[in-house]
Coordinates of C-alpha atoms in Angstrom, one line a residue:
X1 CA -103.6 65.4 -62.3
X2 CA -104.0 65.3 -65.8
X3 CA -102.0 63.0 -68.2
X4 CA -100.1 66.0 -70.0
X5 CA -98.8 66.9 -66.3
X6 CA -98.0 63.5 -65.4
X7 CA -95.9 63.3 -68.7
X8 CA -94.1 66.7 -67.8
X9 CA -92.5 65.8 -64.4
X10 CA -91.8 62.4 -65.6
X11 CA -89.9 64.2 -67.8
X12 CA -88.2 66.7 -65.3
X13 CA -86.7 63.5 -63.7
X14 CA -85.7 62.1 -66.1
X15 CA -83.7 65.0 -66.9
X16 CA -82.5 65.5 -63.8
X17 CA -81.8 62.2 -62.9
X18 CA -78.9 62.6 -66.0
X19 CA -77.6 65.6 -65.3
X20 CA -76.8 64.2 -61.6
X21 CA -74.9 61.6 -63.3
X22 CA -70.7 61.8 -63.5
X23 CA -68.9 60.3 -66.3
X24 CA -66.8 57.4 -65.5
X25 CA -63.4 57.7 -66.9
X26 CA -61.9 54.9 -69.1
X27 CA -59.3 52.3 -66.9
X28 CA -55.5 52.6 -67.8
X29 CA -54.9 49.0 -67.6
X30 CA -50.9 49.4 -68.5
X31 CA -50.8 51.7 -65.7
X32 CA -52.0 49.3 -63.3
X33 CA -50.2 46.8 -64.5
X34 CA -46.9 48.3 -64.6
X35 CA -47.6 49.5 -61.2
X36 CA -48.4 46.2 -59.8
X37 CA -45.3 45.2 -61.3
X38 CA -43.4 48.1 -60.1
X39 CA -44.9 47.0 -56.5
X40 CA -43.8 43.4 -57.0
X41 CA -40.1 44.9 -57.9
X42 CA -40.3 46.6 -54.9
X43 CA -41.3 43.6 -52.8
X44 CA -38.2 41.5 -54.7
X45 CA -35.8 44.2 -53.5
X46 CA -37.3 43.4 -49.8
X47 CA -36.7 39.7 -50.3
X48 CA -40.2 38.8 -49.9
X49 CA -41.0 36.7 -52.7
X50 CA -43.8 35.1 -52.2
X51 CA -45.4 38.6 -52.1
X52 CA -43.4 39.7 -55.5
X53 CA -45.1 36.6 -56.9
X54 CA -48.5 37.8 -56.3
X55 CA -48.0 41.2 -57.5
X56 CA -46.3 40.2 -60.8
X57 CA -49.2 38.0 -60.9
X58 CA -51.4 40.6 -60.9
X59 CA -49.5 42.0 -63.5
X60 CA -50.1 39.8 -65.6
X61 CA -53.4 39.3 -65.3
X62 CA -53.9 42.7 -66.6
X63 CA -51.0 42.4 -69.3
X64 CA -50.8 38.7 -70.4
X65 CA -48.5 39.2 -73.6
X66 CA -46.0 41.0 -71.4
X67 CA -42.7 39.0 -71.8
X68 CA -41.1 41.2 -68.7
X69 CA -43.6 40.3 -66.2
X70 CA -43.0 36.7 -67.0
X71 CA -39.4 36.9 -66.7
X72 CA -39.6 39.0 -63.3
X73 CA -42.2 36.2 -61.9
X74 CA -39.4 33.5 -63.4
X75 CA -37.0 35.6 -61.3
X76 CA -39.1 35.6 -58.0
X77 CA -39.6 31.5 -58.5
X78 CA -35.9 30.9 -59.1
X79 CA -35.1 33.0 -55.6
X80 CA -37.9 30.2 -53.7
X81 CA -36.3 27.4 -55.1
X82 CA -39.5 26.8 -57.0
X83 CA -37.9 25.9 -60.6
X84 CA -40.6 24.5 -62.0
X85 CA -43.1 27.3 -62.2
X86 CA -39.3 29.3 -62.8
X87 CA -38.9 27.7 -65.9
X88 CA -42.9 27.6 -67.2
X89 CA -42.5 31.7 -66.9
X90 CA -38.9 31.6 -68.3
X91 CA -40.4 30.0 -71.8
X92 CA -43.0 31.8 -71.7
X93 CA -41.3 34.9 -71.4
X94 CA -38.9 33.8 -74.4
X95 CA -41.4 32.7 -76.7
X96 CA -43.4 36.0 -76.2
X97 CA -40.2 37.5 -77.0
X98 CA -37.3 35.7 -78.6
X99 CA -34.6 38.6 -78.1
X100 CA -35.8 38.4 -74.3
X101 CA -32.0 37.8 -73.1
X102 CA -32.8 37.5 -69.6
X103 CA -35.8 35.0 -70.0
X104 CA -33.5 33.1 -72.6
X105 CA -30.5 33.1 -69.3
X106 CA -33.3 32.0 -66.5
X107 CA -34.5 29.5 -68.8
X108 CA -30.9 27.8 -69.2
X109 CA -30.4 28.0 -65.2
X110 CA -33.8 26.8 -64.9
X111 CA -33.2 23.3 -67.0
X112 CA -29.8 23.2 -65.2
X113 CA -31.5 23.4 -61.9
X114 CA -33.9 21.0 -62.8
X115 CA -30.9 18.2 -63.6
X116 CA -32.3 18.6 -67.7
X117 CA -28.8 18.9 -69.4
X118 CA -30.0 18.2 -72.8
X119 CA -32.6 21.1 -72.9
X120 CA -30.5 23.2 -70.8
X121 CA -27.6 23.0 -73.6
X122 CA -30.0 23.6 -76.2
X123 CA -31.5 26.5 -75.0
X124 CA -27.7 28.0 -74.8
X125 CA -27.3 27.1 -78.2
X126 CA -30.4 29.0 -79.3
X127 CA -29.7 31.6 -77.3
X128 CA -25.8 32.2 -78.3
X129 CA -27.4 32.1 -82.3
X130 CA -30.0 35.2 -81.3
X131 CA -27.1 37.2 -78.8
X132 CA -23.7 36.3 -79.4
X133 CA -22.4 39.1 -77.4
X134 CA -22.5 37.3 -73.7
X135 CA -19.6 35.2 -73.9
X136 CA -19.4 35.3 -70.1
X137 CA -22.8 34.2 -69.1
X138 CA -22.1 31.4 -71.8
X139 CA -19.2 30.7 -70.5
X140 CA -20.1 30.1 -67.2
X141 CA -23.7 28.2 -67.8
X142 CA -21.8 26.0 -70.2
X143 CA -19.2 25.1 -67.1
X144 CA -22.4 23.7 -65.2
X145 CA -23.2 21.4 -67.7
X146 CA -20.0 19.6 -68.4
X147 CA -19.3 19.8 -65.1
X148 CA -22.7 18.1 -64.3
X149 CA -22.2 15.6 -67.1
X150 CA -18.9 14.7 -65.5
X151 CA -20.5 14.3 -62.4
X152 CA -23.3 11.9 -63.3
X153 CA -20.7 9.9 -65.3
X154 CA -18.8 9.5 -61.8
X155 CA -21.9 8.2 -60.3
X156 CA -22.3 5.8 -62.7
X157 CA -19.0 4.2 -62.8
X158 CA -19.0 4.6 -59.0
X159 CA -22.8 2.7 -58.8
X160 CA -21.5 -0.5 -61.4
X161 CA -18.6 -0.3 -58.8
X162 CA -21.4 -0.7 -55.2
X163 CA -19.3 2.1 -53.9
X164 CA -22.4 3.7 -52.7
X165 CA -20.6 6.2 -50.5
X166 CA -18.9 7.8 -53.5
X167 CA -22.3 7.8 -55.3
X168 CA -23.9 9.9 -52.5
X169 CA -20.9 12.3 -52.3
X170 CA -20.9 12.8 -55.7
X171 CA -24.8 13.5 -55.6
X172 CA -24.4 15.9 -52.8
X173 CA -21.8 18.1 -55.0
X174 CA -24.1 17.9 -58.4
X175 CA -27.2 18.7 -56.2
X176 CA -25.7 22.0 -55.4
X177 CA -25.1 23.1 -58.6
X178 CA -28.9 20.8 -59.8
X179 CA -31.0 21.7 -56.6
X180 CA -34.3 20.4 -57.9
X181 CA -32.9 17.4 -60.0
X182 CA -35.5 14.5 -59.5
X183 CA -32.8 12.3 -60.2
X184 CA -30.3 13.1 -58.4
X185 CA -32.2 12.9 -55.5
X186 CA -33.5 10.0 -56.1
X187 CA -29.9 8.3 -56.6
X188 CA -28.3 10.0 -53.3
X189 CA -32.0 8.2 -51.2
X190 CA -30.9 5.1 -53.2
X191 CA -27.2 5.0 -51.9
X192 CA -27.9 5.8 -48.9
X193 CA -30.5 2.8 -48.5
X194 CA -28.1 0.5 -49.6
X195 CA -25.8 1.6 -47.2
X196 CA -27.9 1.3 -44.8
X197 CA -28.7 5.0 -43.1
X198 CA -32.5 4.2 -43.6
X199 CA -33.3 7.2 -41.5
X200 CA -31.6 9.8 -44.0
X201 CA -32.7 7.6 -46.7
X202 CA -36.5 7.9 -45.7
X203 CA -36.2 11.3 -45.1
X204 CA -34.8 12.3 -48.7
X205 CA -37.7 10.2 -49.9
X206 CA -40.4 11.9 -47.9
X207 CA -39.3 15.1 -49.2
X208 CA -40.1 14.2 -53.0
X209 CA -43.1 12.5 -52.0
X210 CA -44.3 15.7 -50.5
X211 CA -43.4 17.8 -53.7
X212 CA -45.0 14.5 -56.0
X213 CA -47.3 12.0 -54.2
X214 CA -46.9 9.7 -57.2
X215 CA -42.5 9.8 -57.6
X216 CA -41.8 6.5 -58.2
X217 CA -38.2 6.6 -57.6
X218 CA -39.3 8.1 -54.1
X219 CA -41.8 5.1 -53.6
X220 CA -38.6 2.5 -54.5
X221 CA -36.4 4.1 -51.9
X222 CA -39.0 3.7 -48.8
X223 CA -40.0 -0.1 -50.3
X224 CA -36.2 -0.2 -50.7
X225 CA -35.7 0.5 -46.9
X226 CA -38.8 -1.6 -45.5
X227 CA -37.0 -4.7 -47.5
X228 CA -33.4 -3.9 -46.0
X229 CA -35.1 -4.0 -42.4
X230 CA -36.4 -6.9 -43.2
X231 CA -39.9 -5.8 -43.3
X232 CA -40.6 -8.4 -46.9
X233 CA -44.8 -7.4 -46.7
X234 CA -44.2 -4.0 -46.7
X235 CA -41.7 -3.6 -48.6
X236 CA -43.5 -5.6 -51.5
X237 CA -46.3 -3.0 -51.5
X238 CA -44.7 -0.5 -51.9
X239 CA -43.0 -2.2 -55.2
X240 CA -46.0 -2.9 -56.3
X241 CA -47.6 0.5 -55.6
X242 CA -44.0 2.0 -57.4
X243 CA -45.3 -0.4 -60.7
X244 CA -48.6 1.0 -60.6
X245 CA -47.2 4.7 -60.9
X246 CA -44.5 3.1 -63.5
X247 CA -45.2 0.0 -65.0
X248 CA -41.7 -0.1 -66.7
X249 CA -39.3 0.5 -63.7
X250 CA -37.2 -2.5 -63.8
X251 CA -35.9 -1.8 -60.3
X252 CA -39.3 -2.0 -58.6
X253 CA -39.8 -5.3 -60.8
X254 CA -36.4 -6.6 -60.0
X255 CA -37.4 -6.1 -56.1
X256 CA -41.0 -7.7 -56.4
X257 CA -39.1 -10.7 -57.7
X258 CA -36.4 -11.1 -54.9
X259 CA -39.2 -10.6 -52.1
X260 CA -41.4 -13.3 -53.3
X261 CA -38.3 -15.1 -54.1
X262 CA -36.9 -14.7 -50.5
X263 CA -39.9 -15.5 -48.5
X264 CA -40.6 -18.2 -50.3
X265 CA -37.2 -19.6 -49.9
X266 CA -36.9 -19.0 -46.0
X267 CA -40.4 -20.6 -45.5
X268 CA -39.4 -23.6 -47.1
X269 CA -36.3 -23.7 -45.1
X270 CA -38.4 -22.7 -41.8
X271 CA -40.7 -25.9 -42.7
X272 CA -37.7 -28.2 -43.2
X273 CA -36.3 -27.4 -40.2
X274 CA -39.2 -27.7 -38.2
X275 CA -40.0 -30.9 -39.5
X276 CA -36.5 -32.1 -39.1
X277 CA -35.5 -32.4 -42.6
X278 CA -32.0 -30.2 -41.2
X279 CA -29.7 -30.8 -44.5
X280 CA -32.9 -30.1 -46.3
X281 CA -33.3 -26.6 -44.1
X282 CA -29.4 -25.9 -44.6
X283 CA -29.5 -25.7 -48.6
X284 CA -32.7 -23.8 -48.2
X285 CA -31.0 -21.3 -46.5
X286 CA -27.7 -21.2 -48.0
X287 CA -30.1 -20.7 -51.1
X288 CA -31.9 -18.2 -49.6
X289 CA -29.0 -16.3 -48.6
X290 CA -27.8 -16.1 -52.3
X291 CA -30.7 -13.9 -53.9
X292 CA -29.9 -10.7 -52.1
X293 CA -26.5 -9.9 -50.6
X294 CA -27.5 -6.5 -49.6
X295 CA -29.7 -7.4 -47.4
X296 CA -28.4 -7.5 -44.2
X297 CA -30.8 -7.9 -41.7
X298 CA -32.6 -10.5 -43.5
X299 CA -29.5 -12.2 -44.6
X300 CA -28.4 -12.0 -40.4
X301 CA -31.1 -13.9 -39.5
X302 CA -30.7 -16.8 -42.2
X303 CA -27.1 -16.9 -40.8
X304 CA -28.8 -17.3 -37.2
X305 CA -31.4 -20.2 -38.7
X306 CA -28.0 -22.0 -39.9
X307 CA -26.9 -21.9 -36.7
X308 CA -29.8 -23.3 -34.7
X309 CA -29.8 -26.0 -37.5
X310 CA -25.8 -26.8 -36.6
X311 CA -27.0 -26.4 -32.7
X312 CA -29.6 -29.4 -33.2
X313 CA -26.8 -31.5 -35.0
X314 CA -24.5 -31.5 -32.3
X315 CA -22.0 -29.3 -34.6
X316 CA -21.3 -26.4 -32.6
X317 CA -18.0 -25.2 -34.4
X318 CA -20.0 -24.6 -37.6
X319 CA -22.8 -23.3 -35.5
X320 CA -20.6 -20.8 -34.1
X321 CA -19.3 -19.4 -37.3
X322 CA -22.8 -19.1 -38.6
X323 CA -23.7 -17.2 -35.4
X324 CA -20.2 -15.3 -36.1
X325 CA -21.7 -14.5 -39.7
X326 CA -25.4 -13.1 -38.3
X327 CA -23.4 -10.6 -36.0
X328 CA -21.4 -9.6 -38.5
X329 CA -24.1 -8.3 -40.6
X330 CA -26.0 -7.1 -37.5
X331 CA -24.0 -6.6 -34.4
X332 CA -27.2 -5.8 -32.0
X333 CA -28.8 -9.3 -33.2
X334 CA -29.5 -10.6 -29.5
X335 CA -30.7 -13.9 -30.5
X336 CA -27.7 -14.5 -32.4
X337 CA -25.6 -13.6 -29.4
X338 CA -27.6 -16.0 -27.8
X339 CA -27.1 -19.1 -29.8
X340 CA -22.8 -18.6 -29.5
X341 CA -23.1 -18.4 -26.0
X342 CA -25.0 -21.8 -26.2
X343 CA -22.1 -22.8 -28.3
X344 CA -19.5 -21.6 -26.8
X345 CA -20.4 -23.2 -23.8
X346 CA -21.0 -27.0 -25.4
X347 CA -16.9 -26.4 -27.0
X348 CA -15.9 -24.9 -23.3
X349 CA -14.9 -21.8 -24.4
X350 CA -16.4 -19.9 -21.4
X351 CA -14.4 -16.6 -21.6
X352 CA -15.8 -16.4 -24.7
X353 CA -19.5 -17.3 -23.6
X354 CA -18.8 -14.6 -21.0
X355 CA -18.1 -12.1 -23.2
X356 CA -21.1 -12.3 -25.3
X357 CA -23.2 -12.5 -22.3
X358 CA -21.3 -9.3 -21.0
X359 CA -22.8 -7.8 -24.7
X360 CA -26.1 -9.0 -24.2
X361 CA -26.7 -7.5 -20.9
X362 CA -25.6 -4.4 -22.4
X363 CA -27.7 -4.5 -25.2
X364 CA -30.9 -5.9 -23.0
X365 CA -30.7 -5.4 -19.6
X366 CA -33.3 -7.1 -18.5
X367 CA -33.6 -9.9 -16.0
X368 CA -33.0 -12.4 -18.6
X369 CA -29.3 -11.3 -19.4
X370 CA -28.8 -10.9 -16.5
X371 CA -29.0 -14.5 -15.3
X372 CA -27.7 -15.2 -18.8
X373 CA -24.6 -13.5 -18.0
X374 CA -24.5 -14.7 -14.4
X375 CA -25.1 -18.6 -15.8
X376 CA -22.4 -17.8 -18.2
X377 CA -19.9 -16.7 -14.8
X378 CA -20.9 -19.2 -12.9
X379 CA -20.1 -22.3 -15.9
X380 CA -16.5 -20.1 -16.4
X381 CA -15.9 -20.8 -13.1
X382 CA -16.8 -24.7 -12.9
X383 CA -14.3 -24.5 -16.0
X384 CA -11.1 -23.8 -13.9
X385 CA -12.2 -26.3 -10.8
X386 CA -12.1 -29.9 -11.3
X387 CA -13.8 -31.9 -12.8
X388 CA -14.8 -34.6 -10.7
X389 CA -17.1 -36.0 -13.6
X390 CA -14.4 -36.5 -15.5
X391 CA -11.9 -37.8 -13.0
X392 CA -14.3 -40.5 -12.8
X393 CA -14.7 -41.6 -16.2
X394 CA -19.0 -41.1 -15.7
X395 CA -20.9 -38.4 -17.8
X396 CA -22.7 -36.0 -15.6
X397 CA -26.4 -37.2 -15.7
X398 CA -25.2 -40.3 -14.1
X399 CA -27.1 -41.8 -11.2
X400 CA -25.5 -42.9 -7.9
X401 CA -25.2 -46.5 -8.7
X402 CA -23.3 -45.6 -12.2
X403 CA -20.8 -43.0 -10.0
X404 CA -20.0 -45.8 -7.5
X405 CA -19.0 -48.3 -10.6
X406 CA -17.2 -45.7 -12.3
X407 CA -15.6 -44.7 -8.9
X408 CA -14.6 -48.0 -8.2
X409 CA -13.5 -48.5 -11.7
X410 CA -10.9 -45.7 -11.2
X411 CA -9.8 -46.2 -7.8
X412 CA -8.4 -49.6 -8.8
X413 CA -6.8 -47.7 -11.9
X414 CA -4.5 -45.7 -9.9
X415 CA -3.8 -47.5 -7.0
X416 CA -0.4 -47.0 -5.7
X417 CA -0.1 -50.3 -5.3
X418 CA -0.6 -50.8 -8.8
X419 CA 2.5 -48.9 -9.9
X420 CA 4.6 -50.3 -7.1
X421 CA 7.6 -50.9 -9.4
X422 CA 7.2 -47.5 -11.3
X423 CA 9.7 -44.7 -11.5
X424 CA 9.3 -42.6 -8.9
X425 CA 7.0 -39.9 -11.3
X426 CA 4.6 -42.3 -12.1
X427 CA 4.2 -43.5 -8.5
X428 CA 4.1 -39.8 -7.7
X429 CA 1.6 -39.3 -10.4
X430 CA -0.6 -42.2 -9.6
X431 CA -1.2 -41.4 -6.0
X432 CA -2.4 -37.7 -6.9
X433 CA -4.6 -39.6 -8.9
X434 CA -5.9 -42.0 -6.5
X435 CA -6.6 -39.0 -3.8
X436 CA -8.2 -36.9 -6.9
X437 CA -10.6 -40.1 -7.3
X438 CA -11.9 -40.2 -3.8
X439 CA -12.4 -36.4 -3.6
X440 CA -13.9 -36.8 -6.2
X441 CA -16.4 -39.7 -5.3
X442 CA -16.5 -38.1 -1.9
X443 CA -18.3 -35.1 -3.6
X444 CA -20.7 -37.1 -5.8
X445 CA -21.7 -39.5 -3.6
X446 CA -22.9 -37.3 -1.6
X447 CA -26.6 -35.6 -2.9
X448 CA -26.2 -32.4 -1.1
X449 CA -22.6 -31.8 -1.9
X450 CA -23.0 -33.0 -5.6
X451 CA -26.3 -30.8 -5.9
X452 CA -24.2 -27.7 -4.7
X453 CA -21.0 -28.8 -7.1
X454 CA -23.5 -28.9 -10.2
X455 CA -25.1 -25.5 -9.1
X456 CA -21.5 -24.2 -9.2
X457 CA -21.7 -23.4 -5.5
X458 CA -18.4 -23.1 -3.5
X459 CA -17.9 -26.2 -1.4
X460 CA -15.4 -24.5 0.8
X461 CA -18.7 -22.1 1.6
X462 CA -20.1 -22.7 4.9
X463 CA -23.1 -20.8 3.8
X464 CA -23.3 -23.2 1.0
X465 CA -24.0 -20.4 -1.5
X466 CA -27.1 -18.9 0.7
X467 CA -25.6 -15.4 0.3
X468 CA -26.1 -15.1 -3.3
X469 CA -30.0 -15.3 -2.6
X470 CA -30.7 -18.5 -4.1
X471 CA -29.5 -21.7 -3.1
X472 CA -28.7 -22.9 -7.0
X473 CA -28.9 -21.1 -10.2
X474 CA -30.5 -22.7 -13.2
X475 CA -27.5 -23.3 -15.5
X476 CA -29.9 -25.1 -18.6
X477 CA -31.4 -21.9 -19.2
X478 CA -30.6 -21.4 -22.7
X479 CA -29.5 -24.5 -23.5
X480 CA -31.5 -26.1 -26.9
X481 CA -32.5 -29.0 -24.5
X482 CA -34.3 -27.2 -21.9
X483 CA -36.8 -25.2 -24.4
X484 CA -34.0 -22.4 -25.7
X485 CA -36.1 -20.7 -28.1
X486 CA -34.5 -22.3 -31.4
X487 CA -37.4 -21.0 -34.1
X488 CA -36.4 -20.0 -36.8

């Protein structure tokens, strides 16, 4: 083939190859924008959202200095609770377009939202100086802000006054007008820590931790919790992990303080104690109990390490109100049930030891209370038998030698012929004596009969209390000499 030939149907296809070709015509970008708006309007009408979103999205991909499509993506945010973004499109929208009315409106409801009074009274003001005309929607977006002011000024007063329950219902009426508000939320959490609903209180905190991983108020409200359950380590790092977010939140700070304060103070009192420096352990933890009197479980327990101080100084009436104290800041505090049944039982007031046993095995059932409470039965009922101890003048660890002086000790007391020339009462009086003595000594000096009276065993029981099970119950369980578990 020659070159000229080659050269000609190069040619041909060339020519060819462009007259095969179709002109592509030019995009209408506003078309597809206003349609993928349109689309997204359409999806709003539906209630579907999140699929508006992505469609005015779109839109504005195509247009980006379209104030509309901002404002109609503001729209779709507002409807998902999603303010933030809400109010990003809403300024946008408005700055694009300053006579944009309905980006200047969704931008107002946006700050008030939000809990941002200051900006969201603002923006009214610029708006009402570019459309005066709309004394209504003014009107009413004004409302929401005094109303709102008024409210956190409530909260206020109502937090300098610890009336925490107000504070949270207070909260709960702005946070339905200020949904998103940070700071509301974070107030509410608070209260509700301090008045102890840690469950709710963790929960509200969770949810702004999951929005912001880094909320310090959030992180305060959990550490707040962990310190009211009287879990001091944990609660600690999580104050120090809120100053590492905020360095200049005086609350975290404040709390850092007490912890380190408070565990120091209750070791110290722990160590006194255990070395036996008791008056030493008593100001410690009357101290101790001083630095935070909010904290009631904490505070509980320092009331219960009072009490096992009283218990080893013999002093059961203070004890007693100290274990009164602990239950009164915690009411299902077992141990300090414990320690007042111990008490109770030293003063005699067995109904009393009863009863708290009775609340124990309620709160416990386990074996333990269970003897407890049967211990506790079994002494009430020694209480209203006599007490052949004490009608011999002996204390009840004597020994058989000491029973036998003491008995004969009383026995020459009140005998009758002693009181020979007495009125007829005191002869009367003497002789039930005299026959209380020997039933009595009768009892005692006998080592089965006086095992079975000590047990709390019927004597008049033929069985000799075999039917229960047991032939004795071990009434010094529990008791601080007999390895009760007194740590503090």
């Amino acid at each position: 083939m020659s070159e000229n030939g080659s050269q000609s149907n190069m040619s041909d296809l060339e020519e060819e190859d462009f007259m095969d070709t179709e002109e592509i015509p030019p995009r209408d970008i506003e078309k597809e924008a206003e349609d993928a708006k349109n689309t997204g309007n359409n999806f709003y009408k539906q209630k579907d959202y999140f699929k508006a979103i992505k469609f005015y999205t779109n839109a504005i991909n195509l247009q980006p200095d379209k104030a509309a499509y901002y404002g109609n993506r503001a729209a779709a945010y507002m409807m998902i609770s999603n303010y933030t973004n809400a109010l990003e499109d809403s300024v946008k929208s408005v700055e694009m377009d300053p006579n944009f009315f309905k980006g200047g409106l969704r931008m107002i409801k946006c700050y008030i939202a939000l809990g941002n009074l200051t900006a969201a009274s603002r923006a009214l003001q610029d708006l009402k100086s570019r459309d005066p005309n709309n004394s209504t929607s003014y009107a009413s977006e004004n409302t929401n802000i005094n109303r709102l002011r008024d409210l956190e000024a409530n909260a206020d007063k109502d937090m300098n006054k610890s009336d925490f329950r107000r504070v949270v219902y207070v909260m709960d009426r702005a946070l339905e007008m200020a949904p998103a508000c940070v700071n509301y939320k974070t107030k509410r959490a608070e209260c509700l820590a301090l008045l102890g609903r840690y469950n709710e209180a963790q929960e509200a905190s969770n949810e702004m931790l999951r929005a912001n991983s880094l909320n310090a108020g959030a992180l305060y409200v959990k550490g707040l919790c962990l310190f009211y359950q009287d879990h001091l380590d944990k609660a600690r790092q999580h104050f120090l992990q809120v100053l590492r977010v905020d360095p200049d939140h005086g609350k975290a700070r404040l709390a850092v303080k007490e912890v380190k304060e408070l565990e120091s103070t209750k070791q110290k009192g722990n160590a006194a104690f255990t070395s036996g420096k008791n008056e030493e352990a008593l100001k410690l933890y009357r101290a101790a109990l001083l630095i935070c009197p909010n904290n009631k479980l904490t505070n509980a327990k320092l009331h219960a390490n009072i009490a096992a101080v009283y218990i080893k100084l013999r002093n059961y009436e203070e004890a007693v109100k100290a274990c009164t104290a602990a239950i009164k800041l915690d009411d299902g505090y077992v141990k300090a049930y414990a320690r007042r049944i111990v008490c109770y039982q030293e003063l005699e007031q067995h109904e009393d030891a009863v009863r708290d046993a009775e609340k124990m095995h309620k709160m416990e059932h386990s074996r333990e209370s269970k003897q407890r409470l049967r211990d506790a039965n079994i002494k009430l009922k020694m209480s209203k038998r006599k007490d052949y101890y004490k009608i011999l003048a002996c204390s009840k660890s004597a020994n058989m030698d000491e029973i036998k002086k003491a008995y004969k000790k009383a026995a020459l007391k009140h005998h009758p012929d002693r009181h020979s020339h007495g009125t007829e009462e005191e002869k009367a009086t003497a002789e039930k004596q005299f026959k209380e003595v020997g039933e009595a000594y009768a009892v005692l000096s006998d080592p089965k009969k006086k095992l079975r009276y000590d047990n709390g065993e019927d004597l008049d029981d033929p069985m000799g209390g075999m039917h229960h099970g047991k032939h004795s119950y071990c009434f010094h369980q529990g008791f601080p000499h007999q390895g009760f578990p007194f740590s503090v």
